[in-house]
Coordinates of C-alpha atoms and ligand atoms in Angstrom, one line a residue:
X17 CA 87.3 73.5 125.2
X18 CA 87.3 73.2 121.5
X19 CA 89.4 75.9 119.8
X20 CA 87.3 78.1 117.6
X21 CA 88.7 79.1 114.3
X22 CA 87.9 82.5 112.7
X23 CA 87.7 83.1 109.0
X24 CA 91.3 84.5 108.9
X25 CA 92.7 81.4 110.5
X26 CA 90.7 79.3 108.1
X27 CA 92.4 81.0 105.2
X28 CA 95.8 80.5 106.7
X29 CA 95.1 76.8 107.4
X30 CA 94.1 76.3 103.7
X31 CA 97.2 78.1 102.5
X32 CA 99.5 76.1 104.8
X33 CA 97.9 72.8 103.6
X34 CA 98.4 73.9 100.0
X35 CA 102.1 74.4 100.8
X36 CA 102.1 78.1 100.1
X37 CA 104.7 78.9 102.7
X38 CA 106.8 75.8 102.6
X39 CA 109.8 77.5 101.2
X40 CA 109.9 79.8 104.1
X41 CA 109.5 77.1 106.7
X42 CA 105.8 77.7 107.1
X43 CA 106.5 80.8 109.1
X44 CA 103.4 83.1 109.3
X45 CA 104.2 86.8 109.8
X46 CA 101.7 89.6 110.6
X47 CA 102.1 93.2 111.6
X48 CA 100.3 95.8 113.5
X49 CA 100.7 99.1 111.5
X50 CA 99.4 102.1 113.4
X51 CA 100.0 105.6 112.2
X52 CA 101.6 107.6 115.1
X53 CA 99.0 110.4 114.7
X54 CA 97.1 109.7 117.9
X55 CA 96.7 107.3 120.8
X56 CA 95.4 103.8 120.3
X57 CA 91.8 103.0 121.1
X58 CA 89.7 99.9 121.9
X59 CA 89.3 99.3 118.1
X60 CA 93.1 98.9 117.8
X61 CA 93.0 96.4 120.6
X62 CA 90.8 94.3 118.5
X63 CA 93.3 94.5 115.6
X64 CA 96.1 93.7 118.0
X65 CA 94.3 90.6 119.3
X66 CA 93.8 89.4 115.8
X67 CA 97.4 90.0 114.7
X68 CA 99.0 88.7 117.8
X69 CA 96.4 85.9 118.0
X70 CA 97.7 84.6 114.6
X71 CA 101.3 85.0 115.8
X72 CA 100.6 82.8 118.9
X73 CA 98.4 80.3 117.1
X74 CA 101.0 79.6 114.4
X75 CA 104.1 80.2 116.3
X76 CA 104.8 83.0 113.9
X77 CA 105.9 86.6 114.3
X78 CA 104.2 90.0 114.5
X79 CA 105.9 93.3 113.9
X80 CA 105.0 96.6 115.3
X81 CA 105.4 98.9 112.4
X82 CA 104.8 102.6 112.5
X83 CA 103.1 103.7 109.3
X84 CA 104.6 107.1 109.4
X85 CA 104.1 108.3 105.9
X86 CA 102.0 111.4 106.7
X87 CA 104.5 113.6 108.5
X88 CA 102.2 116.6 109.1
X89 CA 100.2 114.7 111.8
X90 CA 102.8 112.4 113.3
X91 CA 104.8 112.8 116.5
X92 CA 107.2 111.0 118.8
X93 CA 104.7 111.4 121.6
X94 CA 102.1 109.4 119.7
X95 CA 104.7 106.8 118.7
X96 CA 105.7 106.4 122.4
X97 CA 102.1 106.1 123.6
X98 CA 101.6 103.3 121.1
X99 CA 104.6 101.4 122.4
X100 CA 103.4 101.9 126.0
X101 CA 99.9 100.6 125.2
X102 CA 101.3 97.4 123.6
X103 CA 103.5 96.9 126.7
X104 CA 100.5 97.5 128.9
X105 CA 98.4 94.8 127.0
X106 CA 101.4 92.5 127.1
X107 CA 101.7 92.0 123.4
X108 CA 105.4 91.3 122.6
X109 CA 106.2 92.2 119.1
X110 CA 109.2 90.7 117.3
X111 CA 110.5 94.0 115.9
X112 CA 109.7 97.7 116.0
X113 CA 109.9 99.0 112.4
X114 CA 109.2 102.3 110.7
X115 CA 107.8 102.9 107.3
X116 CA 110.0 105.9 107.1
X117 CA 113.1 103.6 107.2
X118 CA 112.0 102.3 103.8
X119 CA 111.8 105.7 102.1
X120 CA 114.9 105.0 100.0
X121 CA 113.7 101.6 99.0
X122 CA 110.3 103.0 98.1
X123 CA 111.9 105.7 96.0
X124 CA 113.8 103.1 94.1
X125 CA 110.7 101.1 93.5
X126 CA 108.9 104.3 92.2
X127 CA 111.8 104.8 89.7
X128 CA 111.5 101.2 88.7
X129 CA 107.8 101.7 88.1
X130 CA 108.6 104.7 85.9
X131 CA 111.2 102.8 84.0
X132 CA 108.8 99.9 83.4
X133 CA 106.2 102.3 82.0
X134 CA 104.0 101.8 85.0
X135 CA 104.0 105.3 86.5
X136 CA 104.1 108.9 85.3
X137 CA 104.5 112.4 86.6
X138 CA 101.2 114.3 86.4
X139 CA 100.8 118.1 86.5
X140 CA 97.1 118.1 87.2
X141 CA 96.0 119.7 90.5
X142 CA 94.3 117.7 93.2
X143 CA 90.9 119.0 92.1
X144 CA 91.5 118.3 88.5
X145 CA 92.5 114.7 89.4
X146 CA 89.4 114.3 91.4
X147 CA 87.3 115.8 88.6
X148 CA 88.7 113.5 85.9
X149 CA 88.5 110.4 88.0
X150 CA 85.0 109.6 86.8
X151 CA 82.2 108.0 88.9
X152 CA 80.9 104.5 89.7
X153 CA 79.0 104.6 86.5
X154 CA 81.3 106.7 84.3
X155 CA 84.9 106.0 83.4
X156 CA 87.6 108.6 84.2
X157 CA 89.4 110.8 81.7
X158 CA 93.1 110.1 80.9
X159 CA 95.5 112.8 82.1
X160 CA 97.1 114.8 79.3
X161 CA 100.5 114.0 81.0
X162 CA 99.9 110.2 80.9
X163 CA 102.1 109.5 77.9
X164 CA 105.2 111.3 78.9
X165 CA 108.3 109.3 78.0
X166 CA 110.2 107.3 80.6
X167 CA 113.1 109.8 80.4
X168 CA 111.0 112.8 80.9
X169 CA 109.2 111.1 83.8
X170 CA 112.4 110.1 85.5
X171 CA 113.8 113.7 85.1
X172 CA 110.6 115.2 86.6
X173 CA 110.4 112.7 89.4
X174 CA 114.0 113.4 90.4
X175 CA 113.3 117.1 90.3
X176 CA 110.3 116.5 92.6
X177 CA 112.6 114.8 95.0
X178 CA 115.2 117.6 94.7
X179 CA 112.7 120.1 95.8
X180 CA 112.1 121.9 92.5
X181 CA 108.3 122.0 92.8
X182 CA 105.9 123.4 95.3
X183 CA 103.3 121.3 97.2
X184 CA 100.6 120.1 94.9
X185 CA 102.5 121.1 91.7
X186 CA 103.2 117.6 90.5
X187 CA 102.4 114.1 91.6
X188 CA 103.6 110.6 90.6
X189 CA 100.7 108.5 89.4
X190 CA 100.4 104.8 88.7
X191 CA 99.5 104.1 85.0
X192 CA 96.8 101.5 85.4
X193 CA 93.4 101.9 83.9
X194 CA 91.2 105.1 83.9
X195 CA 88.2 102.9 82.9
X196 CA 88.6 100.4 85.7
X197 CA 85.3 99.6 87.5
X198 CA 87.4 100.1 90.7
X199 CA 88.0 103.8 91.1
X200 CA 91.1 103.1 93.2
X201 CA 92.7 101.6 90.0
X202 CA 92.2 104.8 88.0
X203 CA 95.8 106.0 87.9
X204 CA 96.1 106.5 91.7
X205 CA 98.6 108.9 93.2
X206 CA 101.8 107.2 94.4
X207 CA 103.9 110.2 95.6
X208 CA 103.1 113.8 96.5
X209 CA 105.3 116.8 97.1
X210 CA 105.1 118.0 100.7
X211 CA 107.6 120.4 102.1
X212 CA 107.1 119.2 105.6
X213 CA 109.6 118.0 108.2
X214 CA 109.2 114.4 109.3
X215 CA 109.6 113.6 113.0
X216 CA 112.1 110.9 112.1
X217 CA 113.7 111.8 108.7
X218 CA 113.7 115.6 109.3
X219 CA 114.0 117.5 106.0
X220 CA 115.6 114.7 104.1
X221 CA 112.5 114.3 102.0
X222 CA 110.0 116.7 100.4
X223 CA 108.1 114.0 98.6
X224 CA 106.2 111.4 100.5
X225 CA 104.6 108.1 99.4
X226 CA 100.9 107.6 99.5
X227 CA 99.4 105.0 101.9
X228 CA 98.2 102.7 99.0
X229 CA 101.7 102.7 97.6
X230 CA 103.7 102.5 100.8
X231 CA 101.7 100.0 102.8
X232 CA 102.0 97.0 100.4
X233 CA 105.7 97.7 100.0
X234 CA 106.2 97.8 103.7
X235 CA 104.5 94.5 104.0
X236 CA 106.5 92.9 101.2
X237 CA 109.8 94.2 102.5
X238 CA 109.1 92.6 105.9
X239 CA 107.9 89.3 104.5
X240 CA 104.5 89.8 106.0
X241 CA 102.3 86.8 104.9
X242 CA 99.0 88.2 106.0
X243 CA 98.2 91.9 106.0
X244 CA 95.2 92.1 108.1
X245 CA 93.2 95.4 108.0
X246 CA 89.7 96.7 108.3
X247 CA 86.9 96.5 105.7
X248 CA 87.2 100.0 104.3
X249 CA 90.4 98.7 102.6
X250 CA 88.5 96.0 100.7
X251 CA 88.2 98.2 97.6
X252 CA 91.9 98.9 97.8
X253 CA 92.9 95.3 97.6
X254 CA 93.3 95.2 93.8
X255 CA 95.7 98.2 94.1
X256 CA 97.5 96.6 97.0
X257 CA 98.1 93.5 94.8
X258 CA 99.0 95.7 91.8
X259 CA 101.7 97.5 93.8
X260 CA 103.4 94.3 95.2
X261 CA 103.2 92.7 91.8
X262 CA 104.8 95.6 90.0
X263 CA 107.5 96.3 92.7
X264 CA 109.6 93.2 91.8
X265 CA 109.2 91.2 95.0
X266 CA 109.5 87.4 95.0
X267 CA 106.6 85.2 95.9
X268 CA 104.9 84.4 98.2
X269 CA 103.6 88.0 98.2
X270 CA 101.7 89.3 101.2
X271 CA 97.9 88.8 101.2
X272 CA 95.6 91.5 102.4
X273 CA 92.6 90.2 104.4
X274 CA 89.9 92.5 105.7
X275 CA 87.7 92.2 108.8
X276 CA 85.0 94.4 110.3
X277 CA 86.2 97.2 112.5
X278 CA 85.0 97.3 116.1
X279 CA 82.4 100.0 116.8
X280 CA 81.0 100.5 120.3
X281 CA 77.9 102.4 121.3
X282 CA 78.2 105.5 123.4
X283 CA 81.8 106.3 122.4
X284 CA 83.8 107.6 119.5
X285 CA 86.3 105.3 117.9
X286 CA 88.3 107.5 115.6
X287 CA 91.6 109.2 116.3
X288 CA 90.4 112.3 114.5
X289 CA 87.4 112.7 116.8
X290 CA 89.3 111.7 119.9
X291 CA 91.9 114.3 119.1
X292 CA 89.1 116.9 118.8
X293 CA 87.9 116.0 122.2
X294 CA 91.3 116.5 123.7
X295 CA 92.0 119.8 121.8
X296 CA 88.6 121.3 122.7
X297 CA 89.2 120.4 126.3
X298 CA 86.1 118.2 126.5
X299 CA 88.2 115.7 128.4
X300 CA 91.4 116.1 130.6
X301 CA 93.6 114.5 127.9
X302 CA 94.2 111.4 125.8
X303 CA 94.3 109.3 129.0
X304 CA 91.2 110.7 130.6
X305 CA 89.4 107.7 132.2
X306 CA 86.3 108.4 130.1
X307 CA 88.3 108.1 126.9
X308 CA 88.1 104.8 124.8
X309 CA 91.9 105.1 124.3
X310 CA 94.0 102.3 125.7
X311 CA 95.8 105.0 127.8
X312 CA 92.4 106.0 129.1
X313 CA 91.4 102.5 129.9
X314 CA 94.6 101.9 131.7
X315 CA 94.2 105.1 133.7
X316 CA 90.6 104.0 134.4
X317 CA 91.9 100.8 136.0
X318 CA 90.6 98.4 133.4
X319 CA 92.5 95.2 133.6
X320 CA 94.2 94.4 130.3
X321 CA 93.1 90.8 130.5
X322 CA 89.4 91.9 130.7
X323 CA 89.9 94.1 127.6
X324 CA 91.5 91.2 125.7
X325 CA 88.8 88.8 126.8
X326 CA 86.2 91.3 125.4
X327 CA 88.0 91.5 122.0
X328 CA 88.3 87.8 121.7
X329 CA 84.7 87.1 122.8
X330 CA 83.2 89.4 120.2
X331 CA 85.0 87.4 117.5
X332 CA 86.2 88.3 114.1
X333 CA 83.7 89.0 111.4
X334 CA 83.3 90.3 107.9
X335 CA 80.1 92.2 108.7
X336 CA 80.2 95.7 110.2
X337 CA 78.2 96.1 113.4
X338 CA 78.0 98.1 116.6
X339 CA 78.8 96.4 119.9
X340 CA 77.1 97.4 123.1
X341 CA 79.3 99.3 125.5
X342 CA 77.6 97.3 128.3
X343 CA 79.2 94.2 126.9
X344 CA 82.7 95.6 127.5
X345 CA 81.6 96.6 131.0
X346 CA 80.3 93.1 131.7
X347 CA 83.8 91.7 130.8
X348 CA 85.5 94.1 133.1
X349 CA 83.0 93.4 135.9
X350 CA 83.4 89.7 135.5
X351 CA 87.2 89.9 135.8
X352 CA 87.2 92.3 138.7
X353 CA 84.5 90.3 140.6
X354 CA 86.8 87.3 140.5
X355 CA 90.0 89.1 141.2
X356 CA 89.6 92.4 143.0
X357 CA 89.9 92.8 146.8
X358 CA 86.9 93.9 148.7
X359 CA 86.8 97.1 150.7
X360 CA 84.4 99.6 152.1
X361 CA 83.9 103.3 151.4
X362 CA 80.9 105.6 151.7
X363 CA 80.1 108.1 149.0
X364 CA 77.6 110.3 150.8
X365 CA 78.3 109.8 154.5
X366 CA 75.7 109.9 157.2
X367 CA 76.9 109.5 160.8
X368 CA 75.6 106.5 162.8
X369 CA 76.2 106.3 166.5
X370 CA 75.8 103.1 168.4
X371 CA 74.7 104.3 171.8
X372 CA 75.3 101.0 173.7
X373 CA 78.8 100.3 172.2
X374 CA 82.1 101.4 173.7
X375 CA 85.6 101.0 172.5
X376 CA 86.8 99.3 169.4
X377 CA 87.3 95.8 168.0
X378 CA 88.7 94.1 165.0
X379 CA 86.4 92.3 162.7
X380 CA 87.2 90.5 159.5
X381 CA 85.8 89.8 156.1
X382 CA 86.9 87.8 153.0
X383 CA 89.5 89.6 150.8
X384 CA 87.6 88.1 147.9
X385 CA 85.0 85.4 148.5
X386 CA 86.0 83.7 145.2
X387 CA 89.6 83.4 146.3
X388 CA 89.6 81.8 149.7
X389 CA 93.4 81.5 149.4
X390 CA 93.6 85.3 149.9
X391 CA 92.2 84.8 153.3
X392 CA 90.6 87.5 155.4
X393 CA 91.3 91.2 156.1
X394 CA 90.7 93.0 159.4
X395 CA 88.7 96.1 159.8
X396 CA 88.1 98.1 162.9
X397 CA 84.6 98.5 164.3
X398 CA 83.6 101.3 166.7
X399 CA 81.0 103.4 168.3
X400 CA 80.6 106.0 165.5
X401 CA 80.4 105.0 161.9
X402 CA 79.5 106.4 158.6
X403 CA 76.9 104.8 156.5
X404 CA 75.5 105.8 153.1
X405 CA 72.9 108.5 153.4
X406 CA 70.7 106.5 150.9
X407 CA 70.8 103.6 153.3
X408 CA 68.6 105.4 155.8
X409 CA 65.0 106.4 155.1
X410 CA 62.5 108.5 157.0
X411 CA 59.8 107.5 154.6
X412 CA 60.6 104.0 153.7
X413 CA 58.7 102.4 150.8
X414 CA 57.3 98.9 151.3
X415 CA 59.9 96.2 151.4
X416 CA 62.6 98.7 152.4
X417 CA 65.2 96.5 154.1
X418 CA 67.8 99.1 154.9
X419 CA 67.8 101.3 157.9
X420 CA 64.5 102.9 159.2
X421 CA 63.4 104.0 162.6
X422 CA 62.4 100.9 164.6
X423 CA 64.0 98.6 162.0
X424 CA 67.0 96.4 162.0
X425 CA 69.8 96.0 159.5
X426 CA 73.1 94.1 159.5
X427 CA 76.3 96.1 159.2
X428 CA 78.4 94.2 156.7
X429 CA 80.6 91.6 158.5
X430 CA 79.7 93.2 161.9
X431 CA 76.6 93.4 164.0
X432 CA 72.9 93.9 163.6
X433 CA 71.8 97.3 164.8
X434 CA 68.3 98.7 165.5
X435 CA 67.5 102.3 164.7
X436 CA 66.1 104.1 167.8
X437 CA 66.0 107.6 166.4
X438 CA 67.9 110.4 164.6
X439 CA 69.0 114.0 164.9
X440 CA 68.5 116.8 162.4
X441 CA 69.8 120.3 161.8
X442 CA 67.7 123.4 161.9
X443 CA 66.5 122.7 158.4
X444 CA 65.4 119.2 159.2
X445 CA 68.2 117.4 157.4
X446 CA 69.2 114.2 159.1
X447 CA 72.7 114.6 160.6
X448 CA 73.0 111.5 162.7
X449 CA 71.3 108.1 163.1
X450 CA 71.1 106.7 166.7
X451 CA 71.2 102.9 167.0
X452 CA 71.7 100.1 169.5
X453 CA 73.6 97.0 168.5
X454 CA 72.8 93.4 169.4
X455 CA 76.0 92.1 171.1
X456 CA 75.3 88.5 170.2
X457 CA 74.7 89.1 166.5
X458 CA 78.3 89.3 165.4
X459 CA 78.8 87.9 161.8
X460 CA 80.0 84.4 161.9
X461 CA 78.8 83.8 165.5
X462 CA 75.3 85.2 165.4
X463 CA 73.1 83.7 168.1
X464 CA 70.7 86.7 168.5
X465 CA 67.8 85.0 166.7
X466 CA 67.0 88.3 165.1
X467 CA 66.7 88.3 161.3
X468 CA 67.9 91.3 159.5
X469 CA 66.9 91.3 155.8
X470 CA 69.2 94.0 154.7
X471 CA 73.0 94.4 154.9
X472 CA 74.7 97.8 154.5
X473 CA 78.3 98.8 154.3
X474 CA 80.0 101.3 156.7
X475 CA 83.3 102.8 157.7
X476 CA 84.6 103.6 161.2
X477 CA 84.3 107.4 161.6
X478 CA 87.2 107.5 164.0
X479 CA 89.6 105.9 161.5
X480 CA 88.1 106.7 158.1
X481 CA 90.0 108.9 155.7
X482 CA 88.6 111.5 153.4
X483 CA 88.2 110.3 149.8
X484 CA 87.5 112.1 146.6
X485 CA 85.2 109.8 144.7
X486 CA 84.8 110.1 140.9
X487 CA 82.1 108.5 138.9
X488 CA 81.7 108.6 135.1
X489 CA 79.1 108.4 132.5
X490 CA 79.7 107.6 128.8
X491 CA 81.1 110.5 126.7
X492 CA 78.3 110.1 124.2
X493 CA 74.6 109.8 124.5
X494 CA 72.7 107.4 122.4
X495 CA 72.1 108.7 118.9
X496 CA 68.7 110.2 118.3
X497 CA 68.8 109.6 114.6
X498 CA 71.0 107.5 112.3
X499 CA 74.2 109.1 111.3
X500 CA 74.0 111.9 113.9
X501 CA 77.3 113.6 114.4
X502 CA 79.1 112.9 117.6
X503 CA 79.4 116.6 118.5
X504 CA 75.6 116.7 118.9
X505 CA 75.7 113.7 121.1
X506 CA 78.3 114.9 123.7
X507 CA 77.4 114.2 127.2
X508 CA 78.6 117.4 128.7
X509 CA 78.1 116.1 132.3
X510 CA 80.0 112.8 132.3
X511 CA 82.2 113.3 135.3
X512 CA 80.8 113.4 138.9
X513 CA 82.8 114.2 142.0
X514 CA 81.9 113.3 145.6
X515 CA 83.6 113.7 148.9
X516 CA 83.2 110.6 150.9
X517 CA 84.9 108.5 153.6
X518 CA 87.0 105.4 153.1
X519 CA 88.7 102.7 155.1
X520 CA 92.2 103.7 155.9
X521 CA 93.4 100.6 154.1
X522 CA 92.5 102.1 150.8
X523 CA 94.8 105.0 151.4
X524 CA 97.7 102.6 151.7
X525 CA 97.1 101.1 148.3
X526 CA 97.9 103.0 145.2
X527 CA 96.7 102.2 141.7
X528 CA 94.9 99.1 142.8
X529 CA 91.4 98.0 141.9
X530 CA 88.9 97.2 144.5
X531 CA 85.3 96.2 144.8
X532 CA 83.9 98.8 147.1
X533 CA 81.2 96.6 148.5
X534 CA 77.6 97.5 147.4
X535 CA 79.1 100.5 145.5
X536 CA 81.2 99.4 142.5
X537 CA 84.7 98.8 141.2
X538 CA 87.1 101.6 141.9
X539 CA 90.8 102.3 141.4
X540 CA 92.8 103.9 144.2
X541 CA 95.0 106.9 143.3
X542 CA 96.4 110.0 144.9
X543 CA 95.3 113.5 144.0
X544 CA 97.1 116.4 145.6
X545 CA 98.1 114.0 148.4
X546 CA 94.6 112.9 149.0
X547 CA 93.0 109.5 148.4
X548 CA 91.0 109.4 145.2
X549 CA 88.6 106.5 144.3
X550 CA 88.0 106.5 140.6
X551 CA 85.2 104.4 139.2
X552 CA 86.2 101.6 136.9
X553 CA 82.8 100.1 136.4
X554 CA 79.5 100.1 138.3
X555 CA 78.6 97.0 140.3
X556 CA 75.6 96.2 138.1
X557 CA 74.6 97.0 134.6
X558 CA 72.8 100.3 134.9
X559 CA 73.3 100.9 131.2
X560 CA 70.3 99.2 129.6
X561 CA 67.7 100.1 132.2
Ligands
LIG620 P1 91.2 105.8 113.1 O1 90.2 105.5 112.0 O2 90.6 105.6 114.5 O3 91.9 107.1 113.0 P2 93.1 104.3 111.8 O4 92.6 103.2 111.0 O5 93.5 105.5 111.0 O6 92.2 104.6 113.0 P3 95.7 103.2 112.2 O7 96.7 103.7 113.1 O8 95.8 103.3 110.8 O9 94.4 103.9 112.7 O10 95.3 101.7 112.6 C1 96.2 100.7 112.9 C2 95.5 99.4 112.7 O11 94.3 99.3 113.5 C3 94.9 99.3 111.2 O12 95.2 98.0 110.8 C4 93.5 99.5 111.4 O13 92.7 98.8 110.4 C5 93.2 98.9 112.8 N1 92.0 99.6 113.4 C6 91.8 100.9 113.5 N2 90.6 101.1 114.0 C7 90.0 99.9 114.3 C8 88.7 99.5 114.8 N3 87.8 100.3 115.2 N4 88.5 98.2 114.9 C9 89.4 97.3 114.5 N5 90.6 97.6 114.0 C10 90.9 98.9 113.8
LIG621 MG1 94.7 104.6 109.2

């Protein structure tokens, strides 16, 4: 298969050809820079695939760097969850680094910028700064503090660091151009006062660098060649370049490249919103199987390879778009179809008794028909079985090939049975189906001459175990109008619980994915000592019906 090249790799190839990185042995270095203010989601997986994809393609390096410059929202728990998610996906980073380790260096650079006349301490309030920033059509107004001397600026900045000022009282601003057509270049804030403890540096600092100042410096310190980020940072690129150019780093300087973030239908892809779902108790936690977080997908039983396949298949683009959730599901289904073991479970059990059968026997079916090397697995057949209630009909529509009175059906990997009658309770609900089996119709050696058009799954009632079965719907309904807020689109009924019956084999397997034949893909787990079958993905696409 020809290797496809995305636009980022195209840029890198051109730079390599032009000899841009010759002095550093043509080593390409990227980084994945999450803020530890929440769990990672599928969108981050896309970013991971791009950054680690470049690492692999060019034999380069990729750092995991925590962009922890906003202490009020960051925690150790979040940082650990990010490490766990990368491990789960199998991305091996070359180093774990923390922006907070560079605070001293950043502070020095800020002093250098002041000394070079490129930064000043400003006393305007946040509102005043916003008000004087101008608009897309009007230039901004220069701050009255813009022309403080270097000495005064240094003194004030050191006082900011020493804790002399309250939050918001003073900021350090870059001195660039209040008339720049790019609003980000209109004397952006570089440092703010925040008397907040940091989860790593404690109370060492009461001033913290702003993202636009910190991020380019982090990249430059680490020798990142390509700082890959999402499109909303495109307008920040001139500032990114300004910061690295005025910080005193040697070439080659890191280059910011933007790509379109991944958006998916029927889910939320923003840590802020996901956090809200967790805090408001709309889900059971960050790793709820309905969550688009990587912890949620892991808990759901989604194979990491399927997720990475999805991210690589949708490609890297410069244009924002929304990807169908069903496409992700198709990738999961494809992987599990090829790899998952087959088993049987019944979600809504109806008893079936074979009146002319006595005893028990072992039958077998393929572990996975696409993997003959896995061989066959035995399953015990008997006189009383459970079938799916929906596989029996008293009022069958035309072309109903499942079980009906007088009709025949094949029990998966077993015999053909004919339905002779049924029993009901006082209210008329069917409680038991009565059948006879055709002894010479055994799967694999059927000489009965009878043709059964339908095949249904079953479990042996004598041996089956109870199973809690969970099915899920998307967290969000389709938007009724463009821009509709997610809170109005919440699907309040997205988790469904059933009490079914499963092959005992399933109870022996923990945290394993199965294709429950004719039902869907499920993960086995234990809940309060009981078998739980938790839906990974449905058997067929019932999304776009
Ligand atoms: P969110 O907007 O969900 O809160 P974020 O951008 O604040 O996410 P970061 O921790 O800053 O999250 O993200 C780390 C990296 O992942 C960044 O480079 C960011 O651009 C990238 N990223 C975040 N969301 C997506 C997405 N939906 N698609 C692709 N990349 C993403
Ligand atoms: Mg961010």
